[in-house]
Amino acid sequence: MASKATNHFVMQRLTAMIQVPLVIWLIIAVVGHARDTHAEFLAWVSSPLTAILLVVLILSISYHLRLGLGEVVDDYVHEKKRLKTGQTLVSLYALAVGAVALFSVIAITLIA
Amino acid sequence: MSQSSADTRPRAAASAVRMKRAGRDAPLSPHLSIWRWTPVNTTSILHRATGIANAAGATLLAAWLACGAIGEGAYDVATAILGSPIGLLILFAFTLSVIYHMTNGIRHLIWDSGHMIGKAGRGTSAYAVYGIALVLTILVWIAAFTLAGA
């Protein structure tokens, strides 16, 4: 991976390819679990297959959204200082979403 | 000889100006008002719009999982909000946004592999993406409401 741009290109596609089957799985699973009681929800999330798929999906999504939102900021924020601030905010958002989701899955597997 | 040096001098000066500018500010992409809207370029603009929406929707996923982790009270509040008419409307829009971004994303991956790049492939695949995204979203919600009735 020679440059930053090549790395961006490859990681954006890699995370996209990981997410195609996982997002299809999540949509079907959520439709099936939409009316779960709390106990049923905990049992579902903490089952090994669900937990591992959620962890992979969360990591992939937070990376992919950081790259994507970063591109939008790149395209529309002109001034250099603001551009840097924008990119930092995007990174913080991705980190926050990923950390909360990841911690929740881990916590559920531990309490359930 | 003299001709070539006359050619390069202004070009070098222009590129120096450009370099100087690049050091200060990044170049801008044209804003939405610049484009002429066609079915094909709309797929691209929608890809970005749904990407932003999905990034915002990721908060919903994180919040749902967090409420589940916090406890039964928080989980019941979350499912009550998501199951309310406004919640269902947001979830429907989120489903459409995710499925559109995924379908058009697959189109991008096909392009990256060097296929369907011609004018015909571009146009046909644009309509295919609109159709597939809409049909899949409706199927998901038919399944959801069928399960709710059962």
Short mmCIF file of C-alpha atoms in Angstrom, two decimals:
data_model
loop_
_atom_site.label_atom_id
_atom_site.label_comp_id
_atom_site.label_asym_id
_atom_site.label_seq_id
_atom_site.Cartn_x
_atom_site.Cartn_y
_atom_site.Cartn_z
CA MET A 1 0.00 0.00 0.00
CA ALA A 2 2.10 2.78 -1.37
CA SER A 3 0.19 5.94 -0.49
CA LYS A 4 -2.47 7.22 1.85
CA ALA A 5 -4.88 7.54 -1.06
CA THR A 6 -4.32 3.92 -2.15
CA ASN A 7 -4.88 2.79 1.41
CA HIS A 8 -8.12 4.82 1.55
CA PHE A 9 -9.33 3.26 -1.73
CA VAL A 10 -8.51 -0.30 -0.66
CA MET A 11 -9.95 0.00 2.86
CA GLN A 12 -13.16 1.63 1.61
CA ARG A 13 -13.75 -1.28 -0.79
CA LEU A 14 -12.63 -3.94 1.69
CA THR A 15 -15.02 -2.71 4.37
CA ALA A 16 -17.77 -2.40 1.74
CA MET A 17 -17.30 -6.03 0.70
CA ILE A 18 -17.32 -7.18 4.34
CA GLN A 19 -20.52 -5.23 4.96
CA VAL A 20 -22.60 -6.56 2.05
CA PRO A 21 -23.28 -10.02 3.57
CA LEU A 22 -23.27 -8.69 7.15
CA VAL A 23 -25.80 -5.92 6.49
CA ILE A 24 -28.10 -8.38 4.69
CA TRP A 25 -27.80 -10.66 7.74
CA LEU A 26 -28.46 -7.77 10.16
CA ILE A 27 -31.58 -6.59 8.31
CA ILE A 28 -33.06 -10.12 8.28
CA ALA A 29 -32.06 -10.69 11.92
CA VAL A 30 -33.50 -7.37 13.11
CA VAL A 31 -36.80 -8.07 11.31
CA GLY A 32 -36.90 -11.38 13.19
CA HIS A 33 -35.98 -9.86 16.55
CA ALA A 34 -37.89 -6.57 16.34
CA ARG A 35 -40.48 -7.70 18.89
CA ASP A 36 -38.07 -9.44 21.27
CA THR A 37 -38.49 -9.02 25.00
CA HIS A 38 -35.37 -7.80 26.80
CA ALA A 39 -34.47 -11.35 27.83
CA GLU A 40 -34.87 -12.63 24.25
CA PHE A 41 -32.79 -9.71 22.96
CA LEU A 42 -29.97 -10.46 25.43
CA ALA A 43 -30.03 -14.16 24.50
CA TRP A 44 -29.85 -13.30 20.80
CA VAL A 45 -27.04 -10.71 21.04
CA SER A 46 -24.96 -12.86 23.40
CA SER A 47 -25.11 -15.99 21.24
CA PRO A 48 -21.55 -16.50 19.91
CA LEU A 49 -22.43 -16.19 16.20
CA THR A 50 -24.47 -13.00 16.68
CA ALA A 51 -21.86 -11.43 18.94
CA ILE A 52 -18.94 -12.08 16.58
CA LEU A 53 -20.86 -10.92 13.49
CA LEU A 54 -21.93 -7.74 15.33
CA VAL A 55 -18.34 -7.04 16.42
CA VAL A 56 -17.01 -7.43 12.86
CA LEU A 57 -19.87 -5.34 11.47
CA ILE A 58 -19.37 -2.56 14.03
CA LEU A 59 -15.61 -2.34 13.37
CA SER A 60 -16.16 -2.33 9.61
CA ILE A 61 -18.99 0.23 9.73
CA SER A 62 -17.13 2.69 11.94
CA TYR A 63 -14.07 2.53 9.67
CA HIS A 64 -16.17 2.82 6.50
CA LEU A 65 -18.19 5.79 7.79
CA ARG A 66 -15.02 7.58 8.84
CA LEU A 67 -13.62 7.23 5.31
CA GLY A 68 -16.91 8.24 3.68
CA LEU A 69 -17.67 11.25 5.88
CA GLY A 70 -14.01 12.25 5.57
CA GLU A 71 -14.43 12.36 1.78
CA VAL A 72 -17.45 14.66 2.12
CA VAL A 73 -15.49 16.98 4.41
CA ASP A 74 -12.59 16.91 1.93
CA ASP A 75 -14.88 17.95 -0.91
CA TYR A 76 -16.74 20.77 0.78
CA VAL A 77 -14.50 22.29 3.43
CA HIS A 78 -12.12 24.71 1.80
CA GLU A 79 -10.06 26.31 4.49
CA LYS A 80 -7.17 24.23 5.81
CA LYS A 81 -7.73 24.70 9.54
CA ARG A 82 -11.43 23.94 9.25
CA LEU A 83 -10.64 20.92 7.10
CA LYS A 84 -8.44 19.54 9.87
CA THR A 85 -11.11 20.25 12.48
CA GLY A 86 -13.72 18.58 10.28
CA GLN A 87 -11.61 15.47 9.85
CA THR A 88 -10.99 15.30 13.59
CA LEU A 89 -14.73 15.58 14.31
CA VAL A 90 -15.42 12.79 11.79
CA SER A 91 -12.83 10.57 13.47
CA LEU A 92 -14.28 11.31 16.91
CA TYR A 93 -17.81 10.51 15.71
CA ALA A 94 -16.68 7.20 14.18
CA LEU A 95 -14.80 6.36 17.36
CA ALA A 96 -17.77 7.22 19.59
CA VAL A 97 -20.29 5.20 17.57
CA GLY A 98 -17.92 2.24 17.29
CA ALA A 99 -16.91 2.31 20.95
CA VAL A 100 -20.48 2.54 22.31
CA ALA A 101 -21.76 -0.23 20.03
CA LEU A 102 -18.76 -2.48 20.63
CA PHE A 103 -18.82 -2.01 24.39
CA SER A 104 -22.57 -2.72 24.46
CA VAL A 105 -22.16 -6.04 22.64
CA ILE A 106 -19.31 -7.05 24.95
CA ALA A 107 -21.28 -5.98 28.02
CA ILE A 108 -24.33 -7.96 26.88
CA THR A 109 -22.27 -11.11 26.30
CA LEU A 110 -20.86 -10.71 29.82
CA ILE A 111 -24.16 -10.06 31.64
CA ALA A 112 -26.37 -12.48 29.69
CA MET B 1 13.80 25.54 -28.95
CA SER B 2 12.59 29.07 -28.41
CA GLN B 3 9.04 27.95 -29.04
CA SER B 4 9.16 25.24 -26.39
CA SER B 5 10.61 27.55 -23.75
CA ALA B 6 7.88 30.11 -24.51
CA ASP B 7 5.35 27.34 -23.96
CA THR B 8 6.69 26.10 -20.64
CA ARG B 9 7.26 29.45 -18.94
CA PRO B 10 3.63 30.48 -18.39
CA ARG B 11 2.68 26.92 -17.59
CA ALA B 12 5.37 26.73 -14.93
CA ALA B 13 4.18 30.04 -13.49
CA ALA B 14 0.58 28.85 -13.40
CA SER B 15 1.53 25.63 -11.68
CA ALA B 16 3.57 27.57 -9.13
CA VAL B 17 0.49 29.65 -8.31
CA ARG B 18 -1.56 26.49 -8.04
CA MET B 19 1.02 24.89 -5.73
CA LYS B 20 1.04 27.97 -3.55
CA ARG B 21 -2.75 27.86 -3.30
CA ALA B 22 -2.76 24.14 -2.61
CA GLY B 23 -0.47 24.77 0.33
CA ARG B 24 -3.08 27.06 1.89
CA ASP B 25 -6.45 25.61 1.00
CA ALA B 26 -7.75 22.39 -0.45
CA PRO B 27 -9.58 22.54 -3.81
CA LEU B 28 -13.37 22.47 -3.70
CA SER B 29 -15.76 20.03 -5.32
CA PRO B 30 -18.66 21.60 -7.28
CA HIS B 31 -21.77 22.07 -5.16
CA LEU B 32 -25.15 20.46 -5.86
CA SER B 33 -26.49 23.53 -7.70
CA ILE B 34 -23.80 23.13 -10.40
CA TRP B 35 -24.94 19.75 -11.70
CA ARG B 36 -27.60 19.03 -14.28
CA TRP B 37 -29.72 16.28 -12.76
CA THR B 38 -29.99 13.03 -14.74
CA PRO B 39 -30.91 9.50 -13.58
CA VAL B 40 -27.24 8.52 -13.77
CA ASN B 41 -25.60 11.33 -11.82
CA THR B 42 -28.46 11.22 -9.33
CA THR B 43 -27.32 7.71 -8.32
CA SER B 44 -23.98 9.23 -7.39
CA ILE B 45 -25.44 12.14 -5.42
CA LEU B 46 -27.86 9.78 -3.66
CA HIS B 47 -24.95 7.48 -2.84
CA ARG B 48 -23.36 10.29 -0.89
CA ALA B 49 -26.62 11.44 0.69
CA THR B 50 -27.51 7.91 1.82
CA GLY B 51 -23.94 7.42 3.03
CA ILE B 52 -24.33 10.43 5.32
CA ALA B 53 -27.78 9.21 6.42
CA ASN B 54 -26.38 5.73 7.15
CA ALA B 55 -23.54 7.25 9.18
CA ALA B 56 -26.15 9.10 11.24
CA GLY B 57 -28.24 5.93 11.44
CA ALA B 58 -25.26 4.07 12.89
CA THR B 59 -26.00 6.08 16.03
CA LEU B 60 -29.41 4.36 16.09
CA LEU B 61 -27.75 0.93 16.00
CA ALA B 62 -25.30 1.91 18.75
CA ALA B 63 -28.11 3.41 20.87
CA TRP B 64 -30.28 0.31 20.43
CA LEU B 65 -27.43 -1.97 21.55
CA ALA B 66 -26.53 0.39 24.41
CA CYS B 67 -30.14 0.48 25.68
CA GLY B 68 -30.15 -3.32 25.59
CA ALA B 69 -26.94 -3.38 27.62
CA ILE B 70 -28.16 -0.80 30.16
CA GLY B 71 -31.21 -2.80 31.18
CA GLU B 72 -34.84 -3.72 30.64
CA GLY B 73 -36.16 -0.21 31.31
CA ALA B 74 -33.92 1.44 28.73
CA TYR B 75 -34.56 -1.38 26.25
CA ASP B 76 -38.35 -0.98 26.59
CA VAL B 77 -38.05 2.78 26.04
CA ALA B 78 -35.93 2.19 22.92
CA THR B 79 -38.32 -0.34 21.40
CA ALA B 80 -41.31 1.90 22.26
CA ILE B 81 -39.70 4.85 20.45
CA LEU B 82 -38.64 2.75 17.45
CA GLY B 83 -42.09 1.11 17.30
CA SER B 84 -43.98 4.44 17.36
CA PRO B 85 -45.25 5.82 14.01
CA ILE B 86 -42.34 8.30 13.79
CA GLY B 87 -39.90 5.58 14.82
CA LEU B 88 -41.21 3.24 12.13
CA LEU B 89 -41.00 6.03 9.54
CA ILE B 90 -37.36 6.70 10.48
CA LEU B 91 -36.62 2.96 10.37
CA PHE B 92 -38.27 2.68 6.93
CA ALA B 93 -36.19 5.58 5.60
CA PHE B 94 -33.08 4.06 7.19
CA THR B 95 -33.82 0.68 5.56
CA LEU B 96 -34.24 2.31 2.15
CA SER B 97 -31.07 4.35 2.68
CA VAL B 98 -28.99 1.32 3.70
CA ILE B 99 -30.30 -0.92 0.92
CA TYR B 100 -29.84 1.81 -1.71
CA HIS B 101 -26.27 2.51 -0.56
CA MET B 102 -25.50 -1.22 -0.57
CA THR B 103 -27.01 -1.82 -4.02
CA ASN B 104 -25.28 1.17 -5.57
CA GLY B 105 -22.13 0.23 -3.66
CA ILE B 106 -22.17 -3.17 -5.36
CA ARG B 107 -22.51 -1.28 -8.68
CA HIS B 108 -19.39 0.68 -7.74
CA LEU B 109 -17.54 -2.55 -6.91
CA ILE B 110 -18.55 -3.94 -10.32
CA TRP B 111 -17.19 -0.75 -11.93
CA ASP B 112 -13.96 -1.14 -9.95
CA SER B 113 -13.58 -4.60 -11.48
CA GLY B 114 -13.75 -2.98 -14.93
CA HIS B 115 -17.24 -4.11 -15.96
CA MET B 116 -20.36 -2.17 -17.07
CA ILE B 117 -18.39 0.99 -17.67
CA GLY B 118 -19.98 1.89 -21.05
CA LYS B 119 -22.76 4.43 -21.46
CA ALA B 120 -25.43 1.72 -21.77
CA GLY B 121 -24.23 -0.14 -18.66
CA ARG B 122 -24.20 3.09 -16.70
CA GLY B 123 -27.79 3.99 -17.59
CA THR B 124 -29.32 0.52 -17.30
CA SER B 125 -27.59 -0.15 -14.00
CA ALA B 126 -28.82 3.19 -12.62
CA TYR B 127 -32.45 2.17 -13.17
CA ALA B 128 -31.66 -1.34 -11.88
CA VAL B 129 -30.30 0.15 -8.64
CA TYR B 130 -33.43 2.31 -8.12
CA GLY B 131 -35.71 -0.67 -8.79
CA ILE B 132 -33.82 -3.23 -6.70
CA ALA B 133 -33.43 -0.89 -3.74
CA LEU B 134 -37.13 -0.02 -3.71
CA VAL B 135 -38.34 -3.61 -4.16
CA LEU B 136 -35.98 -5.03 -1.50
CA THR B 137 -36.98 -2.34 1.01
CA ILE B 138 -40.68 -3.02 0.46
CA LEU B 139 -40.08 -6.78 0.80
CA VAL B 140 -38.26 -6.26 4.11
CA TRP B 141 -41.19 -4.25 5.47
CA ILE B 142 -43.79 -6.71 4.18
CA ALA B 143 -41.82 -9.42 6.03
CA ALA B 144 -41.66 -7.25 9.16
CA PHE B 145 -45.41 -6.55 9.22
CA THR B 146 -46.29 -10.15 8.31
CA LEU B 147 -44.25 -11.35 11.29
CA ALA B 148 -45.94 -8.74 13.48
CA GLY B 149 -49.36 -10.06 12.52
CA ALA B 150 -48.37 -13.67 13.09
#
